[in-house]
Amino acid sequence: MIRTIISIVVALGLILGLTFYELNYVQTTFDQLHKALEALYEKSESATASYEDGVAVQAIWEDKREHLHVWMPHTVLQEIDYQLNETLGFLYLQDYANALPKVSLLLGITESVPISYDFRLGNVF
């Protein structure tokens, strides 16, 4: 009986620990990406962004994406990949008018995805 209760408490502790680690990791990762995208948006808005700026953001994303596969569905990761690759194409052509909506969309994704992983009543039930 005692071992069963201890096992339940340990399992609950592990679940809660992993949950809070996941929430923190996802939030921190998307905060870092959001900051990089904000800088890219400002440069694109002033028409000073270069292709290398986009590649730097993509490098940040690729580094973080490898670890996010554990916590997130692949469709979210693929959407970010797709939009980021299109943004890079527009930056390569120096087409800032079309790059801005893509970066803006990525900014929206980096704001909304972590919210869907928050520990809220609506997300739990």
Short mmCIF file of N, CA and C in Angstrom, two decimals:
data_model
loop_
_atom_site.label_atom_id
_atom_site.label_comp_id
_atom_site.label_asym_id
_atom_site.label_seq_id
_atom_site.Cartn_x
_atom_site.Cartn_y
_atom_site.Cartn_z
N MET A 1 0.81 -1.19 0.00
CA MET A 1 0.00 0.00 0.00
C MET A 1 0.86 1.26 0.00
N ILE A 2 1.89 1.27 0.84
CA ILE A 2 2.78 2.42 0.92
C ILE A 2 3.54 2.60 -0.39
N ARG A 3 4.00 1.50 -0.96
CA ARG A 3 4.74 1.58 -2.24
C ARG A 3 3.84 2.11 -3.35
N THR A 4 2.59 1.75 -3.34
CA THR A 4 1.65 2.24 -4.35
C THR A 4 1.47 3.74 -4.22
N ILE A 5 1.30 4.22 -3.03
CA ILE A 5 1.13 5.67 -2.81
C ILE A 5 2.40 6.41 -3.21
N ILE A 6 3.55 5.87 -2.85
CA ILE A 6 4.82 6.50 -3.22
C ILE A 6 4.98 6.51 -4.74
N SER A 7 4.61 5.43 -5.40
CA SER A 7 4.68 5.37 -6.86
C SER A 7 3.78 6.41 -7.51
N ILE A 8 2.59 6.57 -6.97
CA ILE A 8 1.66 7.57 -7.51
C ILE A 8 2.22 8.97 -7.32
N VAL A 9 2.76 9.26 -6.15
CA VAL A 9 3.32 10.58 -5.88
C VAL A 9 4.52 10.85 -6.78
N VAL A 10 5.38 9.86 -6.97
CA VAL A 10 6.55 10.03 -7.84
C VAL A 10 6.11 10.26 -9.28
N ALA A 11 5.15 9.46 -9.75
CA ALA A 11 4.65 9.62 -11.12
C ALA A 11 4.02 11.00 -11.31
N LEU A 12 3.24 11.45 -10.36
CA LEU A 12 2.62 12.77 -10.43
C LEU A 12 3.69 13.87 -10.44
N GLY A 13 4.71 13.68 -9.62
CA GLY A 13 5.81 14.65 -9.59
C GLY A 13 6.55 14.73 -10.92
N LEU A 14 6.79 13.57 -11.53
CA LEU A 14 7.45 13.54 -12.84
C LEU A 14 6.59 14.21 -13.91
N ILE A 15 5.31 13.93 -13.90
CA ILE A 15 4.41 14.53 -14.89
C ILE A 15 4.37 16.04 -14.72
N LEU A 16 4.23 16.52 -13.50
CA LEU A 16 4.20 17.97 -13.26
C LEU A 16 5.54 18.62 -13.61
N GLY A 17 6.63 17.95 -13.26
CA GLY A 17 7.95 18.50 -13.59
C GLY A 17 8.16 18.62 -15.09
N LEU A 18 7.82 17.58 -15.83
CA LEU A 18 7.96 17.63 -17.29
C LEU A 18 7.02 18.65 -17.90
N THR A 19 5.84 18.81 -17.34
CA THR A 19 4.88 19.79 -17.85
C THR A 19 5.44 21.20 -17.72
N PHE A 20 5.95 21.52 -16.55
CA PHE A 20 6.48 22.87 -16.36
C PHE A 20 7.76 23.10 -17.16
N TYR A 21 8.57 22.07 -17.33
CA TYR A 21 9.75 22.19 -18.18
C TYR A 21 9.34 22.47 -19.62
N GLU A 22 8.34 21.73 -20.11
CA GLU A 22 7.87 21.92 -21.48
C GLU A 22 7.32 23.33 -21.68
N LEU A 23 6.48 23.78 -20.74
CA LEU A 23 5.91 25.12 -20.85
C LEU A 23 7.01 26.18 -20.89
N ASN A 24 7.98 26.05 -20.03
CA ASN A 24 9.08 27.01 -19.98
C ASN A 24 9.92 26.95 -21.25
N TYR A 25 10.22 25.75 -21.72
CA TYR A 25 11.07 25.60 -22.90
C TYR A 25 10.39 26.16 -24.15
N VAL A 26 9.14 25.84 -24.34
CA VAL A 26 8.42 26.33 -25.52
C VAL A 26 8.31 27.85 -25.47
N GLN A 27 7.97 28.40 -24.31
CA GLN A 27 7.84 29.86 -24.18
C GLN A 27 9.17 30.55 -24.43
N THR A 28 10.24 30.06 -23.84
CA THR A 28 11.56 30.67 -24.01
C THR A 28 12.02 30.60 -25.46
N THR A 29 11.81 29.46 -26.09
CA THR A 29 12.22 29.28 -27.48
C THR A 29 11.49 30.25 -28.40
N PHE A 30 10.19 30.36 -28.24
CA PHE A 30 9.43 31.24 -29.11
C PHE A 30 9.66 32.71 -28.78
N ASP A 31 10.01 33.03 -27.54
CA ASP A 31 10.38 34.41 -27.21
C ASP A 31 11.66 34.81 -27.95
N GLN A 32 12.64 33.90 -27.97
CA GLN A 32 13.89 34.20 -28.67
C GLN A 32 13.66 34.37 -30.17
N LEU A 33 12.87 33.49 -30.73
CA LEU A 33 12.57 33.59 -32.16
C LEU A 33 11.78 34.86 -32.46
N HIS A 34 10.87 35.21 -31.59
CA HIS A 34 10.05 36.41 -31.78
C HIS A 34 10.94 37.66 -31.78
N LYS A 35 11.89 37.73 -30.89
CA LYS A 35 12.80 38.89 -30.85
C LYS A 35 13.62 39.00 -32.13
N ALA A 36 14.10 37.87 -32.62
CA ALA A 36 14.87 37.88 -33.87
C ALA A 36 13.98 38.31 -35.04
N LEU A 37 12.74 37.85 -35.05
CA LEU A 37 11.81 38.24 -36.13
C LEU A 37 11.43 39.71 -36.03
N GLU A 38 11.31 40.23 -34.82
CA GLU A 38 11.02 41.66 -34.68
C GLU A 38 12.14 42.51 -35.28
N ALA A 39 13.37 42.11 -35.02
CA ALA A 39 14.51 42.84 -35.60
C ALA A 39 14.49 42.74 -37.12
N LEU A 40 14.16 41.56 -37.64
CA LEU A 40 14.07 41.38 -39.09
C LEU A 40 12.94 42.22 -39.67
N TYR A 41 11.82 42.31 -38.95
CA TYR A 41 10.69 43.11 -39.42
C TYR A 41 11.08 44.58 -39.50
N GLU A 42 11.75 45.07 -38.47
CA GLU A 42 12.16 46.48 -38.47
C GLU A 42 13.11 46.78 -39.62
N LYS A 43 14.04 45.86 -39.87
CA LYS A 43 14.97 46.07 -40.98
C LYS A 43 14.26 45.98 -42.32
N SER A 44 13.29 45.07 -42.43
CA SER A 44 12.54 44.95 -43.69
C SER A 44 11.68 46.18 -43.91
N GLU A 45 11.14 46.70 -42.83
CA GLU A 45 10.28 47.89 -42.94
C GLU A 45 11.07 49.10 -43.42
N SER A 46 12.32 49.18 -43.00
CA SER A 46 13.16 50.29 -43.44
C SER A 46 13.96 49.94 -44.69
N ALA A 47 13.69 48.78 -45.27
CA ALA A 47 14.33 48.31 -46.51
C ALA A 47 15.84 48.20 -46.37
N THR A 48 16.29 47.79 -45.18
CA THR A 48 17.72 47.58 -44.97
C THR A 48 18.06 46.12 -44.67
N ALA A 49 17.05 45.28 -44.65
CA ALA A 49 17.29 43.86 -44.37
C ALA A 49 18.01 43.21 -45.54
N SER A 50 18.89 42.31 -45.20
CA SER A 50 19.60 41.58 -46.24
C SER A 50 19.23 40.10 -46.14
N TYR A 51 19.63 39.38 -47.15
CA TYR A 51 19.40 37.94 -47.16
C TYR A 51 20.09 37.28 -45.97
N GLU A 52 21.26 37.79 -45.61
CA GLU A 52 22.02 37.24 -44.48
C GLU A 52 21.28 37.42 -43.16
N ASP A 53 20.52 38.52 -43.04
CA ASP A 53 19.70 38.71 -41.84
C ASP A 53 18.65 37.61 -41.73
N GLY A 54 18.04 37.28 -42.84
CA GLY A 54 17.07 36.20 -42.86
C GLY A 54 17.69 34.85 -42.58
N VAL A 55 18.89 34.64 -43.10
CA VAL A 55 19.60 33.38 -42.84
C VAL A 55 19.95 33.26 -41.36
N ALA A 56 20.28 34.39 -40.73
CA ALA A 56 20.58 34.37 -39.29
C ALA A 56 19.35 33.96 -38.48
N VAL A 57 18.19 34.48 -38.86
CA VAL A 57 16.95 34.08 -38.18
C VAL A 57 16.66 32.61 -38.44
N GLN A 58 16.89 32.17 -39.67
CA GLN A 58 16.66 30.77 -40.00
C GLN A 58 17.61 29.86 -39.21
N ALA A 59 18.82 30.29 -38.97
CA ALA A 59 19.77 29.49 -38.19
C ALA A 59 19.30 29.36 -36.74
N ILE A 60 18.77 30.45 -36.20
CA ILE A 60 18.21 30.39 -34.84
C ILE A 60 17.06 29.40 -34.81
N TRP A 61 16.19 29.48 -35.80
CA TRP A 61 15.04 28.59 -35.85
C TRP A 61 15.46 27.13 -36.00
N GLU A 62 16.39 26.86 -36.88
CA GLU A 62 16.82 25.47 -37.10
C GLU A 62 17.46 24.88 -35.85
N ASP A 63 18.19 25.70 -35.11
CA ASP A 63 18.78 25.22 -33.87
C ASP A 63 17.70 24.86 -32.85
N LYS A 64 16.68 25.68 -32.76
CA LYS A 64 15.60 25.44 -31.78
C LYS A 64 14.63 24.36 -32.25
N ARG A 65 14.41 24.27 -33.54
CA ARG A 65 13.43 23.33 -34.09
C ARG A 65 13.78 21.89 -33.76
N GLU A 66 15.04 21.57 -33.74
CA GLU A 66 15.47 20.19 -33.48
C GLU A 66 14.93 19.67 -32.15
N HIS A 67 14.87 20.54 -31.16
CA HIS A 67 14.41 20.12 -29.84
C HIS A 67 12.90 20.26 -29.68
N LEU A 68 12.27 21.05 -30.52
CA LEU A 68 10.82 21.24 -30.41
C LEU A 68 10.03 20.05 -30.95
N HIS A 69 10.66 19.19 -31.74
CA HIS A 69 9.97 18.02 -32.28
C HIS A 69 9.40 17.14 -31.17
N VAL A 70 10.02 17.19 -30.02
CA VAL A 70 9.56 16.38 -28.89
C VAL A 70 8.24 16.92 -28.34
N TRP A 71 8.08 18.24 -28.35
CA TRP A 71 6.97 18.87 -27.66
C TRP A 71 5.82 19.31 -28.55
N MET A 72 6.06 19.48 -29.83
CA MET A 72 5.05 20.10 -30.69
C MET A 72 4.72 19.23 -31.91
N PRO A 73 3.53 19.44 -32.47
CA PRO A 73 3.18 18.73 -33.70
C PRO A 73 4.05 19.23 -34.87
N HIS A 74 4.31 18.34 -35.78
CA HIS A 74 5.16 18.68 -36.92
C HIS A 74 4.52 19.71 -37.85
N THR A 75 3.21 19.78 -37.87
CA THR A 75 2.55 20.73 -38.76
C THR A 75 2.87 22.18 -38.38
N VAL A 76 2.98 22.46 -37.10
CA VAL A 76 3.33 23.81 -36.66
C VAL A 76 4.76 24.13 -37.11
N LEU A 77 5.64 23.19 -36.92
CA LEU A 77 7.03 23.40 -37.30
C LEU A 77 7.18 23.55 -38.81
N GLN A 78 6.42 22.78 -39.56
CA GLN A 78 6.47 22.87 -41.02
C GLN A 78 5.94 24.22 -41.51
N GLU A 79 4.91 24.73 -40.86
CA GLU A 79 4.36 26.04 -41.26
C GLU A 79 5.39 27.14 -41.05
N ILE A 80 6.08 27.09 -39.94
CA ILE A 80 7.13 28.10 -39.69
C ILE A 80 8.25 27.95 -40.71
N ASP A 81 8.64 26.72 -41.00
CA ASP A 81 9.66 26.48 -42.03
C ASP A 81 9.24 27.07 -43.37
N TYR A 82 8.01 26.80 -43.76
CA TYR A 82 7.50 27.25 -45.05
C TYR A 82 7.50 28.78 -45.13
N GLN A 83 6.94 29.43 -44.12
CA GLN A 83 6.86 30.89 -44.14
C GLN A 83 8.25 31.52 -44.07
N LEU A 84 9.14 30.93 -43.30
CA LEU A 84 10.49 31.47 -43.20
C LEU A 84 11.25 31.31 -44.51
N ASN A 85 11.07 30.18 -45.19
CA ASN A 85 11.72 30.00 -46.48
C ASN A 85 11.19 30.98 -47.53
N GLU A 86 9.89 31.24 -47.52
CA GLU A 86 9.36 32.25 -48.44
C GLU A 86 9.90 33.63 -48.12
N THR A 87 10.02 33.94 -46.85
CA THR A 87 10.59 35.23 -46.45
C THR A 87 12.01 35.37 -46.96
N LEU A 88 12.79 34.29 -46.84
CA LEU A 88 14.16 34.33 -47.34
C LEU A 88 14.21 34.58 -48.84
N GLY A 89 13.28 33.98 -49.55
CA GLY A 89 13.23 34.20 -51.00
C GLY A 89 12.96 35.66 -51.33
N PHE A 90 12.02 36.27 -50.62
CA PHE A 90 11.71 37.68 -50.86
C PHE A 90 12.89 38.58 -50.45
N LEU A 91 13.57 38.22 -49.38
CA LEU A 91 14.73 39.02 -48.97
C LEU A 91 15.87 38.89 -49.98
N TYR A 92 16.02 37.70 -50.55
CA TYR A 92 17.05 37.50 -51.56
C TYR A 92 16.79 38.40 -52.77
N LEU A 93 15.52 38.55 -53.13
CA LEU A 93 15.14 39.41 -54.25
C LEU A 93 15.01 40.87 -53.83
N GLN A 94 15.19 41.15 -52.56
CA GLN A 94 15.01 42.48 -51.98
C GLN A 94 13.60 43.01 -52.24
N ASP A 95 12.64 42.11 -52.17
CA ASP A 95 11.23 42.44 -52.34
C ASP A 95 10.63 42.61 -50.94
N TYR A 96 10.85 43.78 -50.35
CA TYR A 96 10.44 44.03 -48.98
C TYR A 96 8.93 44.13 -48.83
N ALA A 97 8.25 44.55 -49.88
CA ALA A 97 6.79 44.65 -49.82
C ALA A 97 6.14 43.29 -49.59
N ASN A 98 6.71 42.24 -50.16
CA ASN A 98 6.18 40.89 -49.96
C ASN A 98 6.82 40.18 -48.76
N ALA A 99 7.98 40.62 -48.34
CA ALA A 99 8.63 40.00 -47.18
C ALA A 99 7.96 40.43 -45.87
N LEU A 100 7.49 41.68 -45.81
CA LEU A 100 6.88 42.18 -44.59
C LEU A 100 5.66 41.37 -44.13
N PRO A 101 4.72 41.03 -45.02
CA PRO A 101 3.58 40.22 -44.54
C PRO A 101 4.00 38.84 -44.05
N LYS A 102 5.03 38.26 -44.64
CA LYS A 102 5.51 36.95 -44.20
C LYS A 102 6.13 37.04 -42.81
N VAL A 103 6.93 38.08 -42.60
CA VAL A 103 7.54 38.25 -41.28
C VAL A 103 6.45 38.56 -40.24
N SER A 104 5.47 39.35 -40.64
CA SER A 104 4.35 39.65 -39.75
C SER A 104 3.58 38.38 -39.39
N LEU A 105 3.37 37.52 -40.35
CA LEU A 105 2.70 36.24 -40.10
C LEU A 105 3.52 35.39 -39.14
N LEU A 106 4.83 35.35 -39.33
CA LEU A 106 5.70 34.60 -38.42
C LEU A 106 5.66 35.18 -37.01
N LEU A 107 5.59 36.48 -36.91
CA LEU A 107 5.46 37.11 -35.59
C LEU A 107 4.17 36.67 -34.91
N GLY A 108 3.09 36.61 -35.68
CA GLY A 108 1.82 36.15 -35.13
C GLY A 108 1.87 34.69 -34.68
N ILE A 109 2.54 33.88 -35.46
CA ILE A 109 2.67 32.46 -35.09
C ILE A 109 3.48 32.32 -33.81
N THR A 110 4.56 33.09 -33.69
CA THR A 110 5.40 32.98 -32.49
C THR A 110 4.70 33.52 -31.26
N GLU A 111 3.67 34.32 -31.44
CA GLU A 111 2.88 34.78 -30.29
C GLU A 111 1.79 33.78 -29.93
N SER A 112 1.15 33.19 -30.94
CA SER A 112 -0.01 32.34 -30.68
C SER A 112 0.33 30.91 -30.29
N VAL A 113 1.40 30.37 -30.80
CA VAL A 113 1.73 28.96 -30.50
C VAL A 113 2.01 28.75 -29.01
N PRO A 114 2.85 29.56 -28.36
CA PRO A 114 3.08 29.32 -26.94
C PRO A 114 1.81 29.46 -26.08
N ILE A 115 0.89 30.30 -26.51
CA ILE A 115 -0.37 30.46 -25.77
C ILE A 115 -1.16 29.16 -25.77
N SER A 116 -1.09 28.42 -26.87
CA SER A 116 -1.82 27.16 -26.94
C SER A 116 -1.19 26.08 -26.06
N TYR A 117 0.01 26.32 -25.55
CA TYR A 117 0.67 25.36 -24.66
C TYR A 117 0.65 25.81 -23.21
N ASP A 118 0.08 26.99 -22.94
CA ASP A 118 -0.01 27.46 -21.56
C ASP A 118 -0.91 26.56 -20.73
N PHE A 119 -0.68 26.59 -19.45
CA PHE A 119 -1.49 25.81 -18.52
C PHE A 119 -2.71 26.64 -18.16
N ARG A 120 -3.73 26.56 -19.00
CA ARG A 120 -4.99 27.29 -18.81
C ARG A 120 -6.13 26.29 -18.81
N LEU A 121 -7.21 26.71 -18.22
CA LEU A 121 -8.36 25.83 -18.13
C LEU A 121 -8.86 25.44 -19.52
N GLY A 122 -8.90 26.39 -20.45
CA GLY A 122 -9.35 26.11 -21.81
C GLY A 122 -8.45 25.16 -22.56
N ASN A 123 -7.15 25.15 -22.24
CA ASN A 123 -6.22 24.25 -22.91
C ASN A 123 -6.22 22.85 -22.30
N VAL A 124 -6.65 22.77 -21.05
CA VAL A 124 -6.65 21.47 -20.36
C VAL A 124 -7.91 20.69 -20.69
N PHE A 125 -9.05 21.37 -20.70
CA PHE A 125 -10.32 20.67 -20.93
C PHE A 125 -10.84 20.99 -22.26
#
